[in-house]
CSV table of C-alpha atoms in Angstrom, one decimal:
chain,number,residue,atom,x,y,z
A,1,MET,CA,12.3,26.1,8.3
A,2,LEU,CA,11.8,28.7,5.4
A,3,PRO,CA,14.2,27.0,2.9
A,4,ALA,CA,12.5,23.6,3.4
A,5,LEU,CA,9.1,25.2,3.1
A,6,VAL,CA,10.0,27.0,-0.1
A,7,PHE,CA,11.5,23.7,-1.5
A,8,ALA,CA,8.4,21.8,-0.6
A,9,ILE,CA,6.1,24.4,-2.3
A,10,VAL,CA,8.3,24.4,-5.5
A,11,VAL,CA,8.4,20.6,-5.9
A,12,THR,CA,4.8,19.8,-4.7
A,13,GLN,CA,2.3,22.6,-4.8
A,14,ILE,CA,3.3,24.3,-8.1
A,15,PRO,CA,3.1,21.0,-10.1
A,16,PHE,CA,-0.2,20.4,-8.4
A,17,LEU,CA,-1.5,23.8,-9.5
A,18,VAL,CA,-0.3,23.1,-13.1
A,19,THR,CA,-2.1,19.7,-12.9
A,20,LEU,CA,-5.2,21.4,-11.7
A,21,TRP,CA,-5.1,23.7,-14.7
A,22,TYR,CA,-4.6,20.9,-17.1
A,23,SER,CA,-7.6,19.1,-15.6
A,24,LEU,CA,-9.8,22.0,-16.8
A,25,ASN,CA,-8.6,21.7,-20.4
A,26,SER,CA,-9.2,19.1,-23.1
A,27,TRP,CA,-5.7,18.3,-24.5
A,28,ASN,CA,-4.6,15.2,-26.4
A,29,LEU,CA,-0.9,15.2,-27.4
A,30,VAL,CA,-1.5,13.3,-30.7
A,31,ARG,CA,-3.8,16.1,-31.9
A,32,PRO,CA,-1.6,19.3,-32.1
A,33,GLY,CA,-3.6,22.5,-31.3
A,34,SER,CA,-6.4,20.5,-29.6
A,35,GLU,CA,-5.9,22.2,-26.2
A,36,ARG,CA,-9.0,24.2,-25.2
A,37,PHE,CA,-10.7,25.1,-21.9
A,38,VAL,CA,-13.6,22.8,-21.0
A,39,GLY,CA,-14.2,23.6,-17.3
A,40,LEU,CA,-15.4,20.6,-15.2
A,41,SER,CA,-16.2,18.4,-18.3
A,42,ASN,CA,-13.1,16.2,-17.6
A,43,TYR,CA,-14.3,15.5,-14.1
A,44,ALA,CA,-17.8,14.5,-15.3
A,45,ASP,CA,-16.1,12.1,-17.8
A,46,VAL,CA,-14.0,10.7,-15.0
A,47,PHE,CA,-16.9,9.8,-12.7
A,48,ALA,CA,-18.8,8.4,-15.7
A,49,ASP,CA,-15.8,6.2,-16.7
A,50,ARG,CA,-16.6,2.6,-15.9
A,51,VAL,CA,-12.9,1.6,-16.1
A,52,PHE,CA,-12.0,4.4,-13.6
A,53,ARG,CA,-14.6,3.0,-11.1
A,54,GLN,CA,-13.2,-0.5,-11.6
A,55,ALA,CA,-9.7,0.8,-11.0
A,56,ALA,CA,-10.9,2.5,-7.8
A,57,LEU,CA,-12.4,-0.7,-6.6
A,58,ASN,CA,-9.2,-2.6,-7.4
A,59,THR,CA,-7.2,0.0,-5.5
A,60,ILE,CA,-9.4,-0.5,-2.4
A,61,VAL,CA,-9.1,-4.3,-2.7
A,62,ILE,CA,-5.3,-4.3,-3.2
A,63,THR,CA,-4.7,-1.8,-0.4
A,64,ALA,CA,-7.0,-3.4,2.1
A,65,GLY,CA,-5.9,-6.9,1.3
A,66,CYS,CA,-2.2,-6.0,1.5
A,67,VAL,CA,-2.4,-4.0,4.7
A,68,ILE,CA,-4.7,-6.4,6.6
A,69,VAL,CA,-2.7,-9.5,5.8
A,70,ALA,CA,0.7,-7.8,6.2
A,71,MET,CA,-0.4,-6.5,9.6
A,72,LEU,CA,-1.7,-9.9,10.8
A,73,LEU,CA,1.6,-11.6,9.7
A,74,GLY,CA,3.6,-8.7,11.2
A,75,VAL,CA,1.9,-9.1,14.6
A,76,GLY,CA,2.6,-12.9,14.6
A,77,LEU,CA,6.2,-12.5,13.6
A,78,ALA,CA,6.7,-9.7,16.1
A,79,LEU,CA,5.4,-11.9,18.9
A,80,LEU,CA,7.9,-14.6,17.8
A,81,LEU,CA,10.8,-12.3,17.5
A,82,ASP,CA,10.1,-10.7,20.9
A,83,ARG,CA,11.1,-14.0,22.5
A,84,LYS,CA,14.7,-14.8,23.3
A,85,PHE,CA,16.3,-17.6,21.2
A,86,THR,CA,19.6,-18.3,19.6
A,87,GLY,CA,20.3,-16.3,16.5
A,88,ARG,CA,17.5,-13.8,17.1
A,89,SER,CA,19.5,-10.8,15.8
A,90,VAL,CA,20.2,-12.7,12.6
A,91,VAL,CA,16.6,-13.6,12.1
A,92,ARG,CA,15.5,-10.0,12.7
A,93,THR,CA,18.0,-8.9,10.0
A,94,LEU,CA,16.7,-11.5,7.5
A,95,ILE,CA,13.1,-10.6,8.2
A,96,THR,CA,13.7,-7.0,7.0
A,97,THR,CA,15.3,-8.0,3.7
A,98,PRO,CA,12.1,-7.9,1.5
A,99,PHE,CA,11.4,-4.4,2.6
A,100,LEU,CA,14.9,-3.3,1.4
A,101,ILE,CA,14.6,-4.8,-2.1
A,102,MET,CA,13.6,-2.5,-4.9
A,103,PRO,CA,9.9,-3.0,-5.8
A,104,VAL,CA,10.7,-3.6,-9.4
A,105,ALA,CA,13.2,-6.4,-8.5
A,106,GLY,CA,10.8,-7.9,-6.1
A,107,ALA,CA,8.0,-7.9,-8.7
A,108,LEU,CA,10.3,-9.6,-11.2
A,109,VAL,CA,11.2,-12.3,-8.7
A,110,TRP,CA,7.5,-13.0,-8.0
A,111,LYS,CA,6.6,-13.1,-11.6
A,112,THR,CA,9.5,-15.2,-13.0
A,113,THR,CA,10.5,-17.3,-10.0
A,114,MET,CA,7.5,-17.7,-7.7
A,115,LEU,CA,4.4,-17.5,-9.9
A,116,ASP,CA,5.6,-18.8,-13.3
A,117,PRO,CA,3.1,-21.4,-14.5
A,118,LEU,CA,5.7,-23.9,-15.6
A,119,PHE,CA,8.8,-23.3,-13.4
A,120,GLY,CA,7.4,-21.3,-10.4
A,121,ILE,CA,8.1,-22.3,-6.9
A,122,VAL,CA,4.4,-21.8,-5.8
A,123,ASN,CA,3.1,-24.3,-8.3
A,124,PHE,CA,5.9,-26.7,-7.4
A,125,VAL,CA,5.0,-26.6,-3.7
A,126,LEU,CA,1.2,-26.9,-4.5
A,127,SER,CA,1.6,-29.6,-7.1
A,128,PRO,CA,0.8,-32.4,-4.7
A,129,PHE,CA,-2.6,-30.7,-4.2
A,130,GLY,CA,-3.4,-30.8,-7.9
A,131,VAL,CA,-2.6,-27.1,-8.7
A,132,GLY,CA,-0.4,-28.1,-11.7
A,133,ASP,CA,0.6,-25.3,-14.1
A,134,TYR,CA,-1.8,-22.7,-12.8
A,135,ASP,CA,-1.1,-19.2,-14.3
A,136,TRP,CA,-1.5,-17.0,-11.3
A,137,THR,CA,-0.8,-13.6,-12.9
A,138,SER,CA,-3.5,-14.3,-15.6
A,139,SER,CA,-6.1,-16.2,-13.7
A,140,ALA,CA,-5.7,-14.5,-10.3
A,141,PRO,CA,-4.0,-11.1,-11.0
A,142,LEU,CA,-5.2,-9.3,-7.9
A,143,VAL,CA,-4.1,-12.2,-5.6
A,144,SER,CA,-0.7,-12.3,-7.3
A,145,VAL,CA,-0.2,-8.5,-6.8
A,146,VAL,CA,-1.4,-8.6,-3.2
A,147,ALA,CA,0.9,-11.6,-2.5
A,148,ALA,CA,3.9,-9.6,-3.8
A,149,LEU,CA,2.9,-6.6,-1.8
A,150,VAL,CA,2.4,-8.6,1.4
A,151,TRP,CA,5.8,-10.1,1.0
A,152,GLN,CA,7.3,-6.6,0.7
A,153,TRP,CA,5.3,-4.9,3.5
A,154,THR,CA,5.2,-7.6,6.2
A,155,PRO,CA,8.8,-6.6,7.5
A,156,PHE,CA,7.7,-3.0,8.0
A,157,MET,CA,4.7,-4.1,10.0
A,158,THR,CA,6.8,-6.6,12.0
A,159,LEU,CA,9.4,-4.0,13.0
A,160,LEU,CA,6.7,-1.5,13.9
A,161,VAL,CA,4.8,-3.9,16.1
A,162,LEU,CA,8.1,-5.3,17.6
A,163,ALA,CA,9.0,-1.7,18.7
A,164,GLY,CA,5.6,-1.6,20.4
A,165,LEU,CA,6.2,-4.9,22.2
A,166,GLN,CA,9.6,-3.8,23.4
A,167,SER,CA,8.2,-0.6,24.8
A,168,GLN,CA,5.7,-2.5,26.9
A,169,GLY,CA,6.5,-2.6,30.6
A,170,ARG,CA,7.6,-6.1,31.8
A,171,ASP,CA,6.3,-5.4,35.3
A,172,VAL,CA,2.7,-5.3,33.9
A,173,LEU,CA,3.2,-8.7,32.2
A,174,GLU,CA,4.7,-10.2,35.4
A,175,ALA,CA,1.8,-8.8,37.4
A,176,ALA,CA,-0.7,-10.4,35.0
A,177,GLN,CA,1.2,-13.7,35.2
A,178,VAL,CA,1.1,-13.6,39.0
A,179,ASP,CA,-2.7,-12.9,38.9
A,180,GLY,CA,-3.1,-16.2,37.0
A,181,ALA,CA,-3.7,-14.8,33.5
A,182,GLY,CA,-2.6,-17.1,30.7
A,183,PRO,CA,-0.8,-16.1,27.5
A,184,ALA,CA,-3.9,-15.7,25.5
A,185,ARG,CA,-5.7,-13.6,28.1
A,186,THR,CA,-2.6,-11.5,28.7
A,187,PHE,CA,-2.3,-10.8,25.0
A,188,ARG,CA,-5.9,-9.9,24.6
A,189,SER,CA,-6.3,-7.7,27.7
A,190,ILE,CA,-2.9,-6.1,28.0
A,191,THR,CA,-0.6,-6.5,25.0
A,192,LEU,CA,-3.2,-5.9,22.2
A,193,PRO,CA,-4.5,-2.6,23.8
A,194,HIS,CA,-0.9,-1.4,24.2
A,195,LEU,CA,-0.2,-2.2,20.5
A,196,ARG,CA,-3.3,-0.4,19.3
A,197,ARG,CA,-1.5,2.9,18.4
A,198,TYR,CA,1.3,1.0,16.7
A,199,ILE,CA,-1.1,-1.1,14.7
A,200,GLU,CA,-3.1,2.0,13.7
A,201,LEU,CA,0.0,3.8,12.6
A,202,GLY,CA,1.2,0.8,10.6
A,203,VAL,CA,-2.2,0.5,8.9
A,204,LEU,CA,-2.2,4.2,8.1
A,205,LEU,CA,1.3,4.4,6.7
A,206,GLY,CA,0.9,1.2,4.8
A,207,ALA,CA,-2.3,2.3,3.2
A,208,ILE,CA,-0.8,5.6,2.1
A,209,TYR,CA,2.1,3.9,0.4
A,210,VAL,CA,0.2,0.9,-1.0
A,211,VAL,CA,-2.5,3.0,-2.6
A,212,ASN,CA,0.2,4.4,-4.9
A,213,THR,CA,1.3,0.9,-6.0
A,214,PHE,CA,2.6,1.0,-9.6
A,215,ASP,CA,5.7,-1.2,-10.0
A,216,GLN,CA,4.2,-4.6,-9.1
A,217,ILE,CA,1.2,-4.0,-11.4
A,218,TYR,CA,3.3,-2.8,-14.3
A,219,ILE,CA,5.8,-5.7,-14.0
A,220,MET,CA,3.5,-8.5,-13.1
A,221,THR,CA,0.2,-8.0,-14.9
A,222,GLN,CA,0.3,-4.8,-17.0
A,223,GLY,CA,-3.1,-4.1,-15.5
A,224,GLY,CA,-4.6,-7.2,-17.1
A,225,PRO,CA,-6.2,-9.3,-18.2
A,226,GLY,CA,-7.9,-6.3,-19.8
A,227,THR,CA,-8.3,-4.0,-16.8
A,228,ALA,CA,-8.9,-6.7,-14.2
A,229,SER,CA,-5.9,-5.6,-12.1
A,230,SER,CA,-5.5,-1.9,-13.0
A,231,ASN,CA,-5.4,0.4,-10.0
A,232,LEU,CA,-5.8,4.2,-10.0
A,233,PRO,CA,-2.1,5.1,-10.5
A,234,PHE,CA,-1.7,2.6,-13.3
A,235,TYR,CA,-4.9,3.7,-15.1
A,236,ILE,CA,-3.8,7.3,-14.8
A,237,TYR,CA,-0.5,6.3,-16.4
A,238,GLN,CA,-2.3,4.5,-19.2
A,239,ARG,CA,-4.5,7.6,-19.9
A,240,ALA,CA,-1.5,10.0,-19.8
A,241,PHE,CA,1.3,8.1,-21.5
A,242,LEU,CA,-0.5,5.5,-23.7
A,243,GLY,CA,-3.7,7.4,-24.5
A,244,PHE,CA,-1.9,10.8,-24.4
A,245,ASP,CA,-5.1,12.4,-22.9
A,246,VAL,CA,-3.5,15.0,-20.6
A,247,GLY,CA,-6.7,16.7,-19.5
A,248,GLN,CA,-8.5,13.6,-18.4
A,249,ALA,CA,-5.4,12.1,-16.8
A,250,ALA,CA,-4.9,15.3,-14.8
A,251,ALA,CA,-8.5,15.3,-13.7
A,252,MET,CA,-8.1,11.7,-12.5
A,253,GLY,CA,-5.0,12.6,-10.6
A,254,VAL,CA,-6.7,15.5,-8.9
A,255,VAL,CA,-9.7,13.3,-7.9
A,256,VAL,CA,-7.3,10.7,-6.5
A,257,VAL,CA,-5.3,13.3,-4.5
A,258,ILE,CA,-8.4,14.8,-3.0
A,259,GLY,CA,-9.8,11.4,-2.0
A,260,THR,CA,-6.5,10.4,-0.5
A,261,ILE,CA,-6.2,13.6,1.5
A,262,VAL,CA,-9.8,13.2,2.9
A,263,VAL,CA,-9.2,9.6,3.9
A,264,ALA,CA,-5.7,10.3,5.4
A,265,THR,CA,-7.1,13.3,7.3
A,266,LEU,CA,-9.8,11.2,8.9
A,267,ALA,CA,-7.4,8.4,9.7
A,268,LEU,CA,-4.9,10.8,11.3
A,269,ARG,CA,-7.6,12.3,13.5
A,270,LEU,CA,-8.6,8.9,14.7
A,271,LEU,CA,-4.9,8.1,15.3
A,272,PHE,CA,-4.2,11.3,17.2
A,273,ARG,CA,-7.3,10.8,19.3
A,274,SER,CA,-6.1,7.4,20.2
A,275,PHE,CA,-2.7,8.8,21.2
A,276,ALA,CA,-4.4,11.5,23.3
A,277,GLN,CA,-6.6,9.0,25.1
A,278,GLU,CA,-3.7,6.8,26.0
A,279,ASP,CA,-1.6,9.7,27.3
A,280,ARG,CA,-4.2,10.7,29.8
């Protein structure tokens, strides 16, 4: 394990320590010689930044919206794919396709093919309902980004829940059927509790990945209009590579990392507690 541990420290912890040092300095790349130690001043500016708070709220909305909708769709699709029908293996393969497409390519497809105001498929399908040439990425940027993310992450949730369904003992389902329980009661009382750990794991993993979303926002909305669809990773990118403010961007990164670690730790404790209770 030592080589892997050394490699992990070199590529993760050392850059984080450098970022932590940069966060304690005021340094703008367009002003040579401007680097100076300012202590926690950058952190105070971060928490006083209105755009940072808006980006944090957008991050929560995007992450929660994507994970919840993708999980609901994943559970529904998994229940359908758990049944026997002709061509089931082909359908399962096709279901996983969106998750295998590069995020940049998927975002381009959604922006130019699905949500284009003049030639988009979404407006074409909704035109009988009076939608017309609605510009989704400008008028509803968060909805557009969440839709693209849901399309990408639903296959992951489906496969995870499907694995949980296939691990369920058939004798339990047959016993419930013999006792007179209908499909809805069986799902609510037996299948759903069994799937709890798989659903929690999917929500946790999905949230960890979706909170770092960058590609869809960069390609589809550029964080706009204004900062309406900027999330934390995209706003940090703007401060570092467009505003050239290394110190403040580093402070934002440290705040986001610490917040993510805290939330992930609490979620992992709940997940492990769920696993321990079910194994008893």
